[in-house]
PDB file of C-alpha atoms and ligand atoms in Angstrom:
ATOM      1  CA  MET L   1     218.235  42.277 113.503  1.00 88.00           C
ATOM      2  CA  ARG L   2     221.252  41.519 111.990  1.00 92.00           C
ATOM      3  CA  ALA L   3     223.490  41.088 114.870  1.00 94.00           C
ATOM      4  CA  VAL L   4     226.768  39.833 115.575  1.00 96.00           C
ATOM      5  CA  PHE L   5     227.806  38.371 119.452  1.00 97.00           C
ATOM      6  CA  LEU L   6     231.425  38.929 120.538  1.00 97.00           C
ATOM      7  CA  GLY L   7     233.264  37.766 123.263  1.00 97.00           C
ATOM      8  CA  ALA L   8     235.919  35.398 124.625  1.00 97.00           C
ATOM      9  CA  PRO L   9     235.445  31.896 124.861  1.00 96.00           C
ATOM     10  CA  GLY L  10     233.126  30.775 127.610  1.00 94.00           C
ATOM     11  CA  ALA L  11     231.777  34.442 127.822  1.00 97.00           C
ATOM     12  CA  GLY L  12     228.203  33.163 127.194  1.00 95.00           C
ATOM     13  CA  LYS L  13     227.244  34.083 123.510  1.00 96.00           C
ATOM     14  CA  GLY L  14     225.960  30.877 122.986  1.00 94.00           C
ATOM     15  CA  THR L  15     223.565  30.884 125.994  1.00 93.00           C
ATOM     16  CA  GLN L  16     222.386  34.519 125.057  1.00 96.00           C
ATOM     17  CA  ALA L  17     221.999  33.876 121.274  1.00 96.00           C
ATOM     18  CA  LYS L  18     219.839  30.803 122.400  1.00 94.00           C
ATOM     19  CA  MET L  19     217.646  32.656 124.625  1.00 94.00           C
ATOM     20  CA  LEU L  20     216.792  35.042 122.183  1.00 94.00           C
ATOM     21  CA  ALA L  21     216.199  32.896 119.315  1.00 94.00           C
ATOM     22  CA  ASP L  22     213.876  30.918 121.351  1.00 92.00           C
ATOM     23  CA  ARG L  23     211.616  34.170 121.277  1.00 90.00           C
ATOM     24  CA  GLY L  24     211.166  33.161 117.342  1.00 88.00           C
ATOM     25  CA  GLU L  25     212.559  36.829 116.158  1.00 84.00           C
ATOM     26  CA  SER L  26     215.860  35.892 114.975  1.00 91.00           C
ATOM     27  CA  LEU L  27     218.118  32.882 113.498  1.00 94.00           C
ATOM     28  CA  HIS L  28     221.032  31.605 115.759  1.00 95.00           C
ATOM     29  CA  ILE L  29     224.023  31.206 113.568  1.00 96.00           C
ATOM     30  CA  SER L  30     226.968  29.664 115.363  1.00 97.00           C
ATOM     31  CA  SER L  31     230.102  28.984 113.517  1.00 97.00           C
ATOM     32  CA  GLY L  32     231.032  26.412 115.973  1.00 95.00           C
ATOM     33  CA  ASP L  33     228.014  24.473 115.870  1.00 94.00           C
ATOM     34  CA  MET L  34     228.316  24.690 112.213  1.00 96.00           C
ATOM     35  CA  LEU L  35     231.594  23.282 112.135  1.00 96.00           C
ATOM     36  CA  ARG L  36     231.223  20.538 114.607  1.00 93.00           C
ATOM     37  CA  GLU L  37     228.143  19.303 112.699  1.00 94.00           C
ATOM     38  CA  HIS L  38     230.224  19.236 109.424  1.00 95.00           C
ATOM     39  CA  ARG L  39     233.112  17.251 111.442  1.00 94.00           C
ATOM     40  CA  ASN L  40     229.947  14.708 112.728  1.00 92.00           C
ATOM     41  CA  ARG L  41     228.917  14.351 108.934  1.00 95.00           C
ATOM     42  CA  GLY L  42     232.595  13.634 107.950  1.00 95.00           C
ATOM     43  CA  THR L  43     232.377  16.455 105.320  1.00 96.00           C
ATOM     44  CA  ALA L  44     235.787  17.357 103.546  1.00 95.00           C
ATOM     45  CA  LEU L  45     235.120  20.968 105.425  1.00 95.00           C
ATOM     46  CA  GLY L  46     234.666  19.282 108.624  1.00 95.00           C
ATOM     47  CA  GLU L  47     237.870  17.221 108.247  1.00 95.00           C
ATOM     48  CA  ARG L  48     240.019  20.304 107.428  1.00 96.00           C
ATOM     49  CA  ALA L  49     238.442  21.978 110.465  1.00 96.00           C
ATOM     50  CA  GLN L  50     239.078  19.278 113.096  1.00 95.00           C
ATOM     51  CA  GLY L  51     242.909  19.471 113.555  1.00 94.00           C
ATOM     52  CA  PHE L  52     242.667  23.556 114.291  1.00 96.00           C
ATOM     53  CA  MET L  53     239.727  23.086 116.695  1.00 95.00           C
ATOM     54  CA  ASP L  54     241.398  20.658 118.470  1.00 94.00           C
ATOM     55  CA  GLN L  55     244.427  22.396 118.841  1.00 94.00           C
ATOM     56  CA  GLY L  56     242.186  25.581 120.136  1.00 95.00           C
ATOM     57  CA  GLN L  57     243.281  27.727 116.977  1.00 97.00           C
ATOM     58  CA  LEU L  58     241.142  29.395 114.569  1.00 97.00           C
ATOM     59  CA  VAL L  59     240.059  27.715 111.338  1.00 97.00           C
ATOM     60  CA  PRO L  60     241.273  29.488 108.110  1.00 97.00           C
ATOM     61  CA  ASP L  61     239.557  32.557 107.067  1.00 97.00           C
ATOM     62  CA  GLU L  62     238.539  31.224 103.480  1.00 95.00           C
ATOM     63  CA  LEU L  63     236.663  27.903 104.932  1.00 95.00           C
ATOM     64  CA  ILE L  64     234.975  29.993 107.460  1.00 96.00           C
ATOM     65  CA  ILE L  65     233.696  33.148 105.293  1.00 97.00           C
ATOM     66  CA  ALA L  66     232.425  30.784 102.588  1.00 95.00           C
ATOM     67  CA  MET L  67     230.325  28.689 105.150  1.00 95.00           C
ATOM     68  CA  ILE L  68     228.663  31.805 106.984  1.00 96.00           C
ATOM     69  CA  LEU L  69     227.946  33.987 103.967  1.00 94.00           C
ATOM     70  CA  GLU L  70     226.347  30.808 102.188  1.00 93.00           C
ATOM     71  CA  ARG L  71     224.419  30.347 105.460  1.00 94.00           C
ATOM     72  CA  ILE L  72     222.957  34.007 105.785  1.00 92.00           C
ATOM     73  CA  GLY L  73     221.825  33.729 102.339  1.00 89.00           C
ATOM     74  CA  GLN L  74     219.651  30.941 102.632  1.00 90.00           C
ATOM     75  CA  PRO L  75     215.878  32.168 102.667  1.00 88.00           C
ATOM     76  CA  ASP L  76     215.222  31.166 106.411  1.00 88.00           C
ATOM     77  CA  ALA L  77     217.776  33.805 107.557  1.00 85.00           C
ATOM     78  CA  GLY L  78     216.076  36.172 105.975  1.00 83.00           C
ATOM     79  CA  ASP L  79     216.756  39.662 107.493  1.00 84.00           C
ATOM     80  CA  ALA L  80     217.096  38.542 111.545  1.00 90.00           C
ATOM     81  CA  TRP L  81     219.926  36.732 112.427  1.00 94.00           C
ATOM     82  CA  ILE L  82     222.450  36.447 115.268  1.00 96.00           C
ATOM     83  CA  LEU L  83     225.844  35.124 114.424  1.00 97.00           C
ATOM     84  CA  ASP L  84     227.703  33.601 117.510  1.00 97.00           C
ATOM     85  CA  GLY L  85     231.279  33.030 117.032  1.00 97.00           C
ATOM     86  CA  PHE L  86     231.683  35.206 113.519  1.00 97.00           C
ATOM     87  CA  PRO L  87     233.193  37.143 112.661  1.00 97.00           C
ATOM     88  CA  ARG L  88     236.701  36.509 114.730  1.00 98.00           C
ATOM     89  CA  THR L  89     239.378  38.023 112.715  1.00 98.00           C
ATOM     90  CA  LEU L  90     239.683  41.246 110.934  1.00 96.00           C
ATOM     91  CA  PRO L  91     239.525  39.704 107.246  1.00 97.00           C
ATOM     92  CA  GLN L  92     236.519  37.864 108.187  1.00 97.00           C
ATOM     93  CA  ALA L  93     234.701  41.266 109.597  1.00 96.00           C
ATOM     94  CA  GLN L  94     235.265  42.714 106.441  1.00 94.00           C
ATOM     95  CA  ALA L  95     234.292  40.096 104.011  1.00 95.00           C
ATOM     96  CA  LEU L  96     231.122  40.169 106.219  1.00 94.00           C
ATOM     97  CA  ASP L  97     230.573  43.889 105.685  1.00 92.00           C
ATOM     98  CA  GLN L  98     231.288  43.563 101.933  1.00 91.00           C
ATOM     99  CA  SER L  99     228.411  40.776 101.491  1.00 90.00           C
ATOM    100  CA  LEU L 100     225.784  42.993 103.226  1.00 85.00           C
ATOM    101  CA  PRO L 101     223.914  45.838 100.770  1.00 71.00           C
ATOM    102  CA  ALA L 102     225.485  49.191 101.285  1.00 63.00           C
ATOM    103  CA  ASP L 103     222.732  50.601  99.251  1.00 54.00           C
ATOM    104  CA  ALA L 104     220.149  52.607 101.663  1.00 50.00           C
ATOM    105  CA  SER L 105     217.282  51.713  99.372  1.00 51.00           C
ATOM    106  CA  ALA L 106     217.995  48.043  99.863  1.00 48.00           C
ATOM    107  CA  ALA L 107     215.766  46.166 102.613  1.00 48.00           C
ATOM    108  CA  SER L 108     218.878  45.340 104.677  1.00 51.00           C
ATOM    109  CA  VAL L 109     222.015  47.527 105.250  1.00 61.00           C
ATOM    110  CA  GLY L 110     224.914  46.405 107.436  1.00 85.00           C
ATOM    111  CA  LEU L 111     224.638  45.174 110.806  1.00 91.00           C
ATOM    112  CA  THR L 112     222.353  46.712 113.156  1.00 91.00           C
ATOM    113  CA  HIS L 113     224.121  45.677 116.318  1.00 93.00           C
ATOM    114  CA  VAL L 114     227.155  44.163 117.753  1.00 95.00           C
ATOM    115  CA  ALA L 115     227.285  42.948 121.299  1.00 97.00           C
ATOM    116  CA  TYR L 116     230.104  42.620 123.101  1.00 98.00           C
ATOM    117  CA  PHE L 117     229.747  39.964 126.180  1.00 98.00           C
ATOM    118  CA  GLU L 118     232.700  41.176 128.701  1.00 96.00           C
ATOM    119  CA  VAL L 119     233.761  38.385 131.395  1.00 96.00           C
ATOM    120  CA  PRO L 120     236.896  38.368 133.658  1.00 93.00           C
ATOM    121  CA  GLN L 121     239.479  35.966 132.592  1.00 87.00           C
ATOM    122  CA  GLU L 122     239.458  33.835 135.426  1.00 87.00           C
ATOM    123  CA  ILE L 123     235.650  33.124 135.193  1.00 93.00           C
ATOM    124  CA  LEU L 124     236.025  31.875 131.682  1.00 94.00           C
ATOM    125  CA  VAL L 125     238.451  28.791 132.341  1.00 93.00           C
ATOM    126  CA  ARG L 126     235.629  27.723 134.816  1.00 93.00           C
ATOM    127  CA  ARG L 127     232.621  28.151 132.782  1.00 94.00           C
ATOM    128  CA  LEU L 128     234.470  26.362 130.045  1.00 94.00           C
ATOM    129  CA  THR L 129     235.930  23.277 131.665  1.00 93.00           C
ATOM    130  CA  GLY L 130     232.291  22.927 133.623  1.00 94.00           C
ATOM    131  CA  ARG L 131     230.315  23.172 130.310  1.00 92.00           C
ATOM    132  CA  ARG L 132     228.160  20.178 129.329  1.00 95.00           C
ATOM    133  CA  ASN L 133     226.171  20.179 125.993  1.00 93.00           C
ATOM    134  CA  CYS L 134     222.908  18.326 125.360  1.00 94.00           C
ATOM    135  CA  ALA L 135     224.063  15.669 122.250  1.00 92.00           C
ATOM    136  CA  GLN L 136     220.358  15.706 121.525  1.00 93.00           C
ATOM    137  CA  CYS L 137     218.878  19.046 121.591  1.00 91.00           C
ATOM    138  CA  GLY L 138     221.904  21.128 122.174  1.00 88.00           C
ATOM    139  CA  ALA L 139     220.980  22.675 125.210  1.00 91.00           C
ATOM    140  CA  ILE L 140     224.085  24.199 126.948  1.00 90.00           C
ATOM    141  CA  TRP L 141     224.560  23.404 130.726  1.00 95.00           C
ATOM    142  CA  HIS L 142     227.098  23.660 133.638  1.00 94.00           C
ATOM    143  CA  VAL L 143     228.201  21.376 136.204  1.00 95.00           C
ATOM    144  CA  GLU L 144     228.482  24.283 138.844  1.00 93.00           C
ATOM    145  CA  PHE L 145     226.401  27.392 137.126  1.00 91.00           C
ATOM    146  CA  LYS L 146     223.896  25.383 135.544  1.00 92.00           C
ATOM    147  CA  PRO L 147     223.628  21.820 136.717  1.00 95.00           C
ATOM    148  CA  THR L 148     220.806  19.275 135.369  1.00 97.00           C
ATOM    149  CA  LYS L 149     218.336  17.676 137.845  1.00 97.00           C
ATOM    150  CA  GLN L 150     220.214  14.279 137.096  1.00 96.00           C
ATOM    151  CA  ASP L 151     223.905  14.012 136.297  1.00 94.00           C
ATOM    152  CA  GLY L 152     224.732  13.593 132.490  1.00 95.00           C
ATOM    153  CA  VAL L 153     220.838  13.910 131.295  1.00 97.00           C
ATOM    154  CA  CYS L 154     219.635  16.992 129.669  1.00 97.00           C
ATOM    155  CA  ASP L 155     216.515  18.742 131.626  1.00 96.00           C
ATOM    156  CA  ALA L 156     214.874  19.733 128.331  1.00 94.00           C
ATOM    157  CA  CYS L 157     215.007  16.451 126.437  1.00 96.00           C
ATOM    158  CA  GLY L 158     216.314  13.912 128.251  1.00 96.00           C
ATOM    159  CA  GLY L 159     219.336  13.520 125.908  1.00 96.00           C
ATOM    160  CA  GLU L 160     222.865  12.638 126.911  1.00 96.00           C
ATOM    161  CA  LEU L 161     225.586  15.308 127.910  1.00 96.00           C
ATOM    162  CA  THR L 162     228.827  15.667 126.645  1.00 94.00           C
ATOM    163  CA  GLN L 163     231.799  17.410 127.085  1.00 93.00           C
ATOM    164  CA  ARG L 164     233.432  19.131 124.194  1.00 90.00           C
ATOM    165  CA  ALA L 165     236.662  18.007 123.250  1.00 89.00           C
ATOM    166  CA  ASP L 166     238.250  21.536 123.211  1.00 92.00           C
ATOM    167  CA  ASP L 167     236.963  22.422 126.827  1.00 93.00           C
ATOM    168  CA  ARG L 168     239.999  20.691 128.290  1.00 90.00           C
ATOM    169  CA  GLU L 169     242.054  23.375 130.330  1.00 90.00           C
ATOM    170  CA  ASP L 170     245.366  22.824 127.606  1.00 91.00           C
ATOM    171  CA  VAL L 171     243.033  23.720 124.807  1.00 94.00           C
ATOM    172  CA  VAL L 172     240.889  26.311 126.599  1.00 94.00           C
ATOM    173  CA  VAL L 173     244.372  28.234 127.307  1.00 94.00           C
ATOM    174  CA  GLN L 174     245.078  28.188 123.340  1.00 95.00           C
ATOM    175  CA  ARG L 175     241.467  29.175 122.869  1.00 95.00           C
ATOM    176  CA  LEU L 176     241.901  32.248 124.965  1.00 95.00           C
ATOM    177  CA  GLU L 177     245.140  33.137 123.496  1.00 96.00           C
ATOM    178  CA  ALA L 178     243.657  33.149 119.854  1.00 96.00           C
ATOM    179  CA  TYR L 179     240.634  35.267 121.100  1.00 97.00           C
ATOM    180  CA  ARG L 180     243.329  37.876 122.593  1.00 96.00           C
ATOM    181  CA  SER L 181     245.618  38.019 119.295  1.00 97.00           C
ATOM    182  CA  GLN L 182     243.021  37.894 116.579  1.00 97.00           C
ATOM    183  CA  THR L 183     239.572  38.658 117.825  1.00 97.00           C
ATOM    184  CA  GLU L 184     240.001  41.261 120.415  1.00 96.00           C
ATOM    185  CA  PRO L 185     241.103  43.827 117.897  1.00 95.00           C
ATOM    186  CA  LEU L 186     237.430  43.514 116.458  1.00 96.00           C
ATOM    187  CA  LEU L 187     236.251  45.674 119.273  1.00 96.00           C
ATOM    188  CA  ASP L 188     237.841  48.672 117.999  1.00 95.00           C
ATOM    189  CA  TYR L 189     236.866  47.896 114.514  1.00 94.00           C
ATOM    190  CA  TYR L 190     233.101  48.010 115.517  1.00 94.00           C
ATOM    191  CA  ARG L 191     233.383  50.397 118.511  1.00 93.00           C
ATOM    192  CA  SER L 192     234.668  53.227 116.055  1.00 91.00           C
ATOM    193  CA  ARG L 193     231.720  52.604 113.799  1.00 88.00           C
ATOM    194  CA  GLY L 194     229.433  53.267 116.900  1.00 89.00           C
ATOM    195  CA  LEU L 195     227.901  49.495 116.525  1.00 91.00           C
ATOM    196  CA  LEU L 196     229.356  48.196 119.851  1.00 94.00           C
ATOM    197  CA  ILE L 197     226.921  47.400 122.755  1.00 95.00           C
ATOM    198  CA  ASP L 198     228.988  46.540 126.162  1.00 97.00           C
ATOM    199  CA  VAL L 199     227.191  43.896 128.321  1.00 98.00           C
ATOM    200  CA  ASN L 200     228.275  42.697 131.491  1.00 98.00           C
ATOM    201  CA  ALA L 201     228.329  38.992 131.051  1.00 97.00           C
ATOM    202  CA  ASP L 202     229.749  38.407 134.696  1.00 97.00           C
ATOM    203  CA  GLN L 203     226.168  37.949 136.413  1.00 96.00           C
ATOM    204  CA  ALA L 204     223.302  35.377 136.252  1.00 94.00           C
ATOM    205  CA  PRO L 205     222.198  34.397 132.590  1.00 94.00           C
ATOM    206  CA  GLU L 206     218.654  35.912 133.283  1.00 95.00           C
ATOM    207  CA  ALA L 207     220.532  39.297 134.332  1.00 97.00           C
ATOM    208  CA  VAL L 208     222.832  38.989 131.298  1.00 97.00           C
ATOM    209  CA  PHE L 209     219.435  38.487 128.900  1.00 96.00           C
ATOM    210  CA  GLY L 210     217.629  41.460 130.506  1.00 96.00           C
ATOM    211  CA  GLU L 211     220.776  43.912 129.993  1.00 97.00           C
ATOM    212  CA  LEU L 212     221.328  42.765 126.561  1.00 97.00           C
ATOM    213  CA  THR L 213     217.845  42.715 125.605  1.00 95.00           C
ATOM    214  CA  ASN L 214     217.481  46.311 126.825  1.00 95.00           C
ATOM    215  CA  LYS L 215     220.109  47.572 124.998  1.00 95.00           C
ATOM    216  CA  LEU L 216     218.830  46.086 121.753  1.00 92.00           C
ATOM    217  CA  GLY L 217     215.805  47.810 122.216  1.00 89.00           C
ATOM    218  CA  ARG L 218     213.980  44.522 122.585  1.00 81.00           C
ATOM    219  CA  PRO L 219     213.301  44.327 126.673  1.00 80.00           C
ATOM    220  CA  VAL L 220     211.739  41.299 128.029  1.00 78.00           C
ATOM    221  CA  SER L 221     208.158  41.958 128.435  1.00 72.00           C
TER     222      SER L 221
HETATM  223  P1  AP5 Z   1     232.843  28.255 119.299  1.00 77.66           P
HETATM  224  O1  AP5 Z   1     232.235  26.900 119.293  1.00 77.66           O
HETATM  225  O2  AP5 Z   1     232.294  29.412 118.772  1.00 77.66           O
HETATM  226  O3  AP5 Z   1     233.836  28.314 120.612  1.00 77.66           O
HETATM  227  P2  AP5 Z   1     233.937  29.718 121.275  1.00 77.66           P
HETATM  228  O4  AP5 Z   1     233.481  31.249 120.598  1.00 77.66           O
HETATM  229  O5  AP5 Z   1     235.067  29.122 121.932  1.00 77.66           O
HETATM  230  O6  AP5 Z   1     232.843  29.945 122.330  1.00 77.66           O
HETATM  231  P3  AP5 Z   1     232.214  28.845 123.463  1.00 77.66           P
HETATM  232  O7  AP5 Z   1     230.933  28.293 122.718  1.00 77.66           O
HETATM  233  O8  AP5 Z   1     232.956  28.113 124.116  1.00 77.66           O
HETATM  234  O9  AP5 Z   1     231.683  30.114 124.379  1.00 77.66           O
HETATM  235  P4  AP5 Z   1     230.285  30.937 124.572  1.00 77.66           P
HETATM  236  O10 AP5 Z   1     230.363  32.345 124.501  1.00 77.66           O
HETATM  237  O11 AP5 Z   1     229.536  30.582 123.563  1.00 77.66           O
HETATM  238  O12 AP5 Z   1     229.877  30.424 125.966  1.00 77.66           O
HETATM  239  P5  AP5 Z   1     228.579  29.360 126.404  1.00 77.66           P
HETATM  240  O13 AP5 Z   1     227.351  30.111 126.281  1.00 77.66           O
HETATM  241  O14 AP5 Z   1     228.432  27.913 125.719  1.00 77.66           O
HETATM  242  O15 AP5 Z   1     234.204  27.572 118.430  1.00 77.66           O
HETATM  243  C1  AP5 Z   1     235.074  26.780 118.553  1.00 77.66           C
HETATM  244  C2  AP5 Z   1     236.183  26.245 117.627  1.00 77.66           C
HETATM  245  O16 AP5 Z   1     235.684  26.634 116.064  1.00 77.66           O
HETATM  246  C3  AP5 Z   1     237.181  27.637 117.523  1.00 77.66           C
HETATM  247  O17 AP5 Z   1     238.126  27.379 118.683  1.00 77.66           O
HETATM  248  C4  AP5 Z   1     237.609  27.838 116.231  1.00 77.66           C
HETATM  249  O18 AP5 Z   1     238.723  26.374 115.992  1.00 77.66           O
HETATM  250  C5  AP5 Z   1     236.345  27.264 115.179  1.00 77.66           C
HETATM  251  N1  AP5 Z   1     235.816  28.679 114.947  1.00 77.66           N
HETATM  252  C6  AP5 Z   1     234.545  28.821 115.242  1.00 77.66           C
HETATM  253  N2  AP5 Z   1     234.124  29.803 114.862  1.00 77.66           N
HETATM  254  C7  AP5 Z   1     235.361  30.289 114.379  1.00 77.66           C
HETATM  255  C8  AP5 Z   1     235.672  31.454 113.147  1.00 77.66           C
HETATM  256  N3  AP5 Z   1     234.404  32.426 113.087  1.00 77.66           N
HETATM  257  N4  AP5 Z   1     236.793  31.573 112.788  1.00 77.66           N
HETATM  258  C9  AP5 Z   1     237.742  30.698 113.013  1.00 77.66           C
HETATM  259  N5  AP5 Z   1     237.327  29.244 113.671  1.00 77.66           N
HETATM  260  C10 AP5 Z   1     236.445  29.454 113.949  1.00 77.66           C
HETATM  261  O19 AP5 Z   1     228.935  29.420 128.135  1.00 77.66           O
HETATM  262  C11 AP5 Z   1     230.041  28.688 128.613  1.00 77.66           C
HETATM  263  C12 AP5 Z   1     229.468  27.917 129.930  1.00 77.66           C
HETATM  264  O20 AP5 Z   1     229.511  28.965 130.999  1.00 77.66           O
HETATM  265  C13 AP5 Z   1     228.417  27.094 129.535  1.00 77.66           C
HETATM  266  O21 AP5 Z   1     228.296  25.929 130.521  1.00 77.66           O
HETATM  267  C14 AP5 Z   1     227.322  28.162 130.321  1.00 77.66           C
HETATM  268  O22 AP5 Z   1     226.172  27.348 131.043  1.00 77.66           O
HETATM  269  C15 AP5 Z   1     227.825  29.029 131.266  1.00 77.66           C
HETATM  270  N6  AP5 Z   1     227.406  30.152 131.291  1.00 77.66           N
HETATM  271  C16 AP5 Z   1     227.027  30.891 130.338  1.00 77.66           C
HETATM  272  N7  AP5 Z   1     226.506  32.165 130.582  1.00 77.66           N
HETATM  273  C17 AP5 Z   1     226.861  32.158 132.174  1.00 77.66           C
HETATM  274  C18 AP5 Z   1     226.455  32.935 133.152  1.00 77.66           C
HETATM  275  N8  AP5 Z   1     226.018  34.089 132.921  1.00 77.66           N
HETATM  276  N9  AP5 Z   1     226.950  32.787 134.508  1.00 77.66           N
HETATM  277  C19 AP5 Z   1     227.301  31.439 134.519  1.00 77.66           C
HETATM  278  N10 AP5 Z   1     227.548  30.668 133.744  1.00 77.66           N
HETATM  279  C20 AP5 Z   1     227.347  30.789 132.487  1.00 77.66           C
END
């Protein structure tokens, strides 16, 4: 499986990609997580990306494209990965296409699936402003929709929960606008090529996962 997960900020791409990757069949590659890791390590890429991320804008294509293509080229990615948060612009989608072998005799030929997680706009803001992430294991929680047993403590590993800086409401509005203007056009790009799978992401996470895995041809056993 060489899949792309598309959807607005807060649609649940990361939640679903983690659930799928936990089955051990594919690697979850999140462009946002990679950028935050660069930022935490203080790399040049992290420093360049920070201003854009803090304002809810997309990081320039050339930085993101190089980072992701390098990642999917590493041996552990092999031929089974889920891209969460990439591509987000037409140039990114084209660069990804060009990087995948087009020769039918090659082991991997292009993308296999593009899943689109659809959620009404009014739900997205609530999901984002209530999200909490474990600083230790990266698990995703929500104060209302997926609360931990103890406030501020991860159920999975006991780590401390934090709130992403770009989950403040004013930044969320900017992120949703960037999605509408720059990422939404990719739906037509992939739909016209017969790759798009529509997933109703406005239901409980387990129900979303059931629909997703059925449509990917990998049902929950
Ligand atoms: P990134 O980290 O990719 O953020 P995003 O796309 O805005 O997506 P999110 O992580 O916010 O949402 P999600 O869909 O993964 O939702 P989640 O599962 O967490 O990007 C951050 C920034 O990095 C960008 O703004 C940009 O600056 C930069 N960047 C990254 N990639 C880039 C690229 N390719 N090009 C340029 N710049 C790039 O769920 C959200 C919450 O809802 C959680 O609390 C969860 O528990 C809850 N939830 C999930 N599913 C459900 C459900 N079914 N029901 C109820 N609650 C749910």
